[in-house]
mmCIF file of C-alpha atoms in Angstrom:
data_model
loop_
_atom_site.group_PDB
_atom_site.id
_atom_site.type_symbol
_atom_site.label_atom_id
_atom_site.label_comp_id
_atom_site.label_asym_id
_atom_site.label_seq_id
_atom_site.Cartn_x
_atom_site.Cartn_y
_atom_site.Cartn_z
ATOM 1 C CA UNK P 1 34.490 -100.595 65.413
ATOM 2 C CA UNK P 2 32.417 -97.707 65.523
ATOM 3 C CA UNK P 3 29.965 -99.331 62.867
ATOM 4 C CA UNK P 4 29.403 -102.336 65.724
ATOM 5 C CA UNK P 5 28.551 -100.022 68.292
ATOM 6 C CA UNK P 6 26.180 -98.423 66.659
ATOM 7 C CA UNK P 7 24.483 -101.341 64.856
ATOM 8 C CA UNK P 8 24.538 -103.162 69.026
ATOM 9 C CA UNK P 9 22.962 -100.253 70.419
ATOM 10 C CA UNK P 10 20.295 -99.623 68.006
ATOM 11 C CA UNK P 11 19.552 -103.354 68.052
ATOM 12 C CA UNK P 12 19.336 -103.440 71.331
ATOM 13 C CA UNK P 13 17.154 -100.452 71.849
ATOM 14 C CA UNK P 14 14.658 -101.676 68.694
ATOM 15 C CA UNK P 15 14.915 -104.804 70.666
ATOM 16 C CA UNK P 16 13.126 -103.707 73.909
ATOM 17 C CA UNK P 17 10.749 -101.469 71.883
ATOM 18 C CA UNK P 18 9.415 -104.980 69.616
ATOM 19 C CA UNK P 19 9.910 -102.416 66.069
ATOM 20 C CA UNK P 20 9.945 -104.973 62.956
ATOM 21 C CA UNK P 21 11.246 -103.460 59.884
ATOM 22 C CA UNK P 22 10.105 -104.769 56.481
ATOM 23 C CA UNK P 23 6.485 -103.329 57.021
ATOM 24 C CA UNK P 24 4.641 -101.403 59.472
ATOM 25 C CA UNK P 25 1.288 -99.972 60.417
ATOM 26 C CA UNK P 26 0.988 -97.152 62.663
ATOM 27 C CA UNK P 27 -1.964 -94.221 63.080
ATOM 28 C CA UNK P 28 -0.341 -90.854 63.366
ATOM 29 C CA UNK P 29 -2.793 -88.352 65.132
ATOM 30 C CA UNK P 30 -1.974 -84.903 66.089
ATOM 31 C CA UNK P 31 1.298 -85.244 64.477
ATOM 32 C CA UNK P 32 3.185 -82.338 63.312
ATOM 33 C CA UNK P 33 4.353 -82.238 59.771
ATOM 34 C CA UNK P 34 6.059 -79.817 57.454
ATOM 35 C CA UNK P 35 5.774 -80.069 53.903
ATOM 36 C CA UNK P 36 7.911 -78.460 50.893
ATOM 37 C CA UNK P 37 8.412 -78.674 47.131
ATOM 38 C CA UNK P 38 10.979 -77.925 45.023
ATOM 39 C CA UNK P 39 12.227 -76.666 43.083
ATOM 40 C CA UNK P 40 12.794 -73.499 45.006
ATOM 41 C CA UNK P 41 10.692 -74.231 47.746
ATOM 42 C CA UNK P 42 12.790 -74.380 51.009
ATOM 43 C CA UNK P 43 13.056 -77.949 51.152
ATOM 44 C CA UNK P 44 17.293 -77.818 51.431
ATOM 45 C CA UNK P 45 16.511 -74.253 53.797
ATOM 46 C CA UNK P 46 14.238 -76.972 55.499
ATOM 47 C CA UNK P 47 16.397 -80.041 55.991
ATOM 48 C CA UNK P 48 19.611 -77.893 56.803
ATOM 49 C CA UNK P 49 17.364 -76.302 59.702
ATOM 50 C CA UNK P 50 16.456 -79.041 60.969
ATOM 51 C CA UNK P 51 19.864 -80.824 61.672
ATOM 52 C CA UNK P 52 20.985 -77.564 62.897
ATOM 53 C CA UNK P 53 18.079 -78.745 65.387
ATOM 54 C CA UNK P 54 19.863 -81.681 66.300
ATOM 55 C CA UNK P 55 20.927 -82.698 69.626
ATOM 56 C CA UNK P 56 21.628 -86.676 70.102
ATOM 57 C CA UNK P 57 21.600 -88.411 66.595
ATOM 58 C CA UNK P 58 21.119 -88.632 62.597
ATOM 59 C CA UNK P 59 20.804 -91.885 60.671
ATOM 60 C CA UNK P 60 20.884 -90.990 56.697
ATOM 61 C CA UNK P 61 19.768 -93.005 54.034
ATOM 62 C CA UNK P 62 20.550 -91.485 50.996
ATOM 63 C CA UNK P 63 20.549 -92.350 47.060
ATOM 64 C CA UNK P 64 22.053 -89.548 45.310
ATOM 65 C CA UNK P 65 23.580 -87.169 48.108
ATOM 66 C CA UNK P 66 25.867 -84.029 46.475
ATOM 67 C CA UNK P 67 24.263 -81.351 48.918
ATOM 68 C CA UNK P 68 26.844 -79.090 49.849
ATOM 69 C CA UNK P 69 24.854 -77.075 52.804
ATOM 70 C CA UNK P 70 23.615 -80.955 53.636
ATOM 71 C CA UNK P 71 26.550 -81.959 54.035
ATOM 72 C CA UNK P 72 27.922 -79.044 55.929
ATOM 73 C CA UNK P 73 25.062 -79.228 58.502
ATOM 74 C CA UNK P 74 25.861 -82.690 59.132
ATOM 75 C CA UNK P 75 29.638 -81.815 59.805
ATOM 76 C CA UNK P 76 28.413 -78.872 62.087
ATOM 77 C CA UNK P 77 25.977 -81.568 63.781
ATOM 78 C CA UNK P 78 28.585 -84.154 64.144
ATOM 79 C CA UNK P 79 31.120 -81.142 65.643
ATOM 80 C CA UNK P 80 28.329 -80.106 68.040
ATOM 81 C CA UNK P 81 28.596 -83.915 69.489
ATOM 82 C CA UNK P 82 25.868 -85.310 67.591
ATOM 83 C CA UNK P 83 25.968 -88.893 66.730
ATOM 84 C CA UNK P 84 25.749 -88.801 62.801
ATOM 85 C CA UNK P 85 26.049 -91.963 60.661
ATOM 86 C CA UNK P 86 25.368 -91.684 56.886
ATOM 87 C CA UNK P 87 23.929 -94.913 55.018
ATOM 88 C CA UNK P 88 24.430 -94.539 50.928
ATOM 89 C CA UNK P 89 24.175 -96.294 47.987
ATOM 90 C CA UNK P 90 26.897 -97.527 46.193
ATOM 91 C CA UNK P 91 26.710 -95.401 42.985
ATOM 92 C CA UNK P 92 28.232 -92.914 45.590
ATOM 93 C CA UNK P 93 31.383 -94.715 45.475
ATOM 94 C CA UNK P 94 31.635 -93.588 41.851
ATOM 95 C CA UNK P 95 29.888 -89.796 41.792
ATOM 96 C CA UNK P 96 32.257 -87.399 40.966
ATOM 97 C CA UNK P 97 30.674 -84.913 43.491
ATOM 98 C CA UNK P 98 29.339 -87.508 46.586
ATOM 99 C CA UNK P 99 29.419 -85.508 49.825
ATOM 100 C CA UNK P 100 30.462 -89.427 50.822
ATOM 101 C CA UNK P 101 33.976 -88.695 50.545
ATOM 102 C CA UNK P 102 33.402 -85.039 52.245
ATOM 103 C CA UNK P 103 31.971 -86.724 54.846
ATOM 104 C CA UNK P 104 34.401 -89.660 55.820
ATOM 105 C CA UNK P 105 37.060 -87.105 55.504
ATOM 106 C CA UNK P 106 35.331 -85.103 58.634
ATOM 107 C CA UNK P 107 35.440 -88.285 60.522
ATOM 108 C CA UNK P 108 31.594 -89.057 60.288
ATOM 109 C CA UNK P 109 30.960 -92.817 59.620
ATOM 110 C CA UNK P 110 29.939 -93.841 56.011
ATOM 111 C CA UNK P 111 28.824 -96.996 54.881
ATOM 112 C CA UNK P 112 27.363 -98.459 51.517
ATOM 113 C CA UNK P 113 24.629 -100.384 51.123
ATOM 114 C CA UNK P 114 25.436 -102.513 48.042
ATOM 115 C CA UNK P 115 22.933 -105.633 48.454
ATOM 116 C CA UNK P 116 20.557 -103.642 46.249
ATOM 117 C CA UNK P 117 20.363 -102.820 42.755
ATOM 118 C CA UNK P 118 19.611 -99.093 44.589
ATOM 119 C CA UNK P 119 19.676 -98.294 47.235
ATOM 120 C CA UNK P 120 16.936 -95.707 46.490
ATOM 121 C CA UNK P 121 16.024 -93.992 50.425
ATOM 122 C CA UNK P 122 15.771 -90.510 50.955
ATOM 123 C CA UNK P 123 15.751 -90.565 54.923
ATOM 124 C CA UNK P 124 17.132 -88.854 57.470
ATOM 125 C CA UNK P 125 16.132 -89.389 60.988
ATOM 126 C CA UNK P 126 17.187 -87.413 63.798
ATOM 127 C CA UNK P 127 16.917 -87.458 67.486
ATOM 128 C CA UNK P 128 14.856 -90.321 67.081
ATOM 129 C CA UNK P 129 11.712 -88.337 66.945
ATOM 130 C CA UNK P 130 11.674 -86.841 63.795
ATOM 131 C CA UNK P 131 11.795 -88.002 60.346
ATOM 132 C CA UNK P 132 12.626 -86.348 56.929
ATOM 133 C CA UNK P 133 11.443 -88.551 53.917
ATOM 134 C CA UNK P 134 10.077 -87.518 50.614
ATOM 135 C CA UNK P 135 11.517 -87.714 46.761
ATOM 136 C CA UNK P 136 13.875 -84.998 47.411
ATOM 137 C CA UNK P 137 17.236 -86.475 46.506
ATOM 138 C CA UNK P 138 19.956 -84.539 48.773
ATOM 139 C CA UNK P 139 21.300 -82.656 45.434
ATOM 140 C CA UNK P 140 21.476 -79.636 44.493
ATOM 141 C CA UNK P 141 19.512 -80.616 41.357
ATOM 142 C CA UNK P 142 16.335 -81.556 43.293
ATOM 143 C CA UNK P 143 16.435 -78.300 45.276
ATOM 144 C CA UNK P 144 16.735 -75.793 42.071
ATOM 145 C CA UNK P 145 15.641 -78.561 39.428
ATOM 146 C CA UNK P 146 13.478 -81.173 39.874
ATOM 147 C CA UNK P 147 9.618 -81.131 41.032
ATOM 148 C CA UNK P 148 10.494 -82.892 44.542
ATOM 149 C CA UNK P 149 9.082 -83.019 47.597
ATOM 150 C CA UNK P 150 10.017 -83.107 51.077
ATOM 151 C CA UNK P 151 7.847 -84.255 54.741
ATOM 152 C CA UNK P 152 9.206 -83.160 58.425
ATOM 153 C CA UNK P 153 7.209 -85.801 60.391
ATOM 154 C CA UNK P 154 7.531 -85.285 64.295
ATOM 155 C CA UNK P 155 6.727 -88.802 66.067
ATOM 156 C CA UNK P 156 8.815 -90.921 67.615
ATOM 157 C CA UNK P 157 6.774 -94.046 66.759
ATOM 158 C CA UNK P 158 7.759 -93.159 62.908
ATOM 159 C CA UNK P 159 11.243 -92.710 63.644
ATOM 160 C CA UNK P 160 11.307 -95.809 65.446
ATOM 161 C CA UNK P 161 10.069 -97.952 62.249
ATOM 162 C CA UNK P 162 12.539 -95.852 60.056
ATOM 163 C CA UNK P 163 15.151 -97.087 62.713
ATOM 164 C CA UNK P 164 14.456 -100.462 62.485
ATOM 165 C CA UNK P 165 14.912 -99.988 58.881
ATOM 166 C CA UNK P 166 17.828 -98.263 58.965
ATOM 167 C CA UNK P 167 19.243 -100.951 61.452
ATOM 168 C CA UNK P 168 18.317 -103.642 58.463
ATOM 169 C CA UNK P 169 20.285 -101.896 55.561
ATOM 170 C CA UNK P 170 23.250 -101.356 58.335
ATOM 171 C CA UNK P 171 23.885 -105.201 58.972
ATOM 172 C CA UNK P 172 24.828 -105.598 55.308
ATOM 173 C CA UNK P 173 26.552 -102.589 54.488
ATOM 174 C CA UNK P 174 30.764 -101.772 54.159
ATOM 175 C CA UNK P 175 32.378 -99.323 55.422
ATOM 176 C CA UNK P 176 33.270 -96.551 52.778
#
């Protein structure tokens, strides 16, 4: 039920905004954005602060997602009253260490996106103003690992697209 809700009132609010989502072209001036590398660079320090920022909403989009302090901030977010949905591919149904199970277990709504061969995003968008993209796989591998990198883009008209994206991979996902 919850799923509906949230796929209605994202619809609706991409609706009255005219958002497509397969492609998009916007000019982003004066926009504030953070970049970090890994491995050891403060991307994970990075993403965890910003949920902790968090005051109305994340949408994930995640390939590979065993990030234990991810996963904890979005439990803290979603206990602070944020509205926190995660979107995964379905080779999380079979990871040994998915936070997926971690986080349907706190209650926060986790659905599978199976309609792809991967389902290869690395978003997170929160408050619908800011969006975290990049390589950076939420694992612990691509924080102390891999060469990775993350962007912290502040614009609403960015998270809006990514939205409207998001909103697309919803309507044919299942619930985990």
């Amino acid at each position: 039920m919850k799923r509906y809700f949230v796929t209605f009132f994202l619809a609706l609010f991409l609706a009255n905004i005219g958002v497509q989502s397969h492609a998009a072209s916007l000019v982003l001036n004066n926009t504030p954005v953070e970049v970090y590398f890994s491995p050891n660079g403060g991307a994970q320090a990075a993403i965890v602060q910003e949920l902790g920022k968090a005051r109305t909403s994340i949408l994930v989009q995640a390939y590979s997602f065993t990030s234990a302090p991810i996963g904890k901030a979005l439990i803290d977010a979603a206990r602070r009253g944020v509205h926190v949905v995660a979107l995964l591919d379905k080779s999380q149904r079979a990871e040994r260490y998915s936070s997926a199970t971690f986080l349907a277990n706190a209650g926060i709504p986790v659905l599978v996106d199976a309609a792809h061969f991967m389902a290869h995003n690395k978003v997170i968008i929160v408050d619908s103003n800011t969006v975290i993209t990049g390589s950076f796989n939420f694992t612990k591998s691509a924080e102390e690992s891999n060469a990775e990198n993350v962007l912290i883009i502040r614009s609403s008209e960015l998270a809006k697209i990514y939205t409207a994206n998001w909103i697309e991979h919803n309507k044919h996902s299942e619930a985990y």
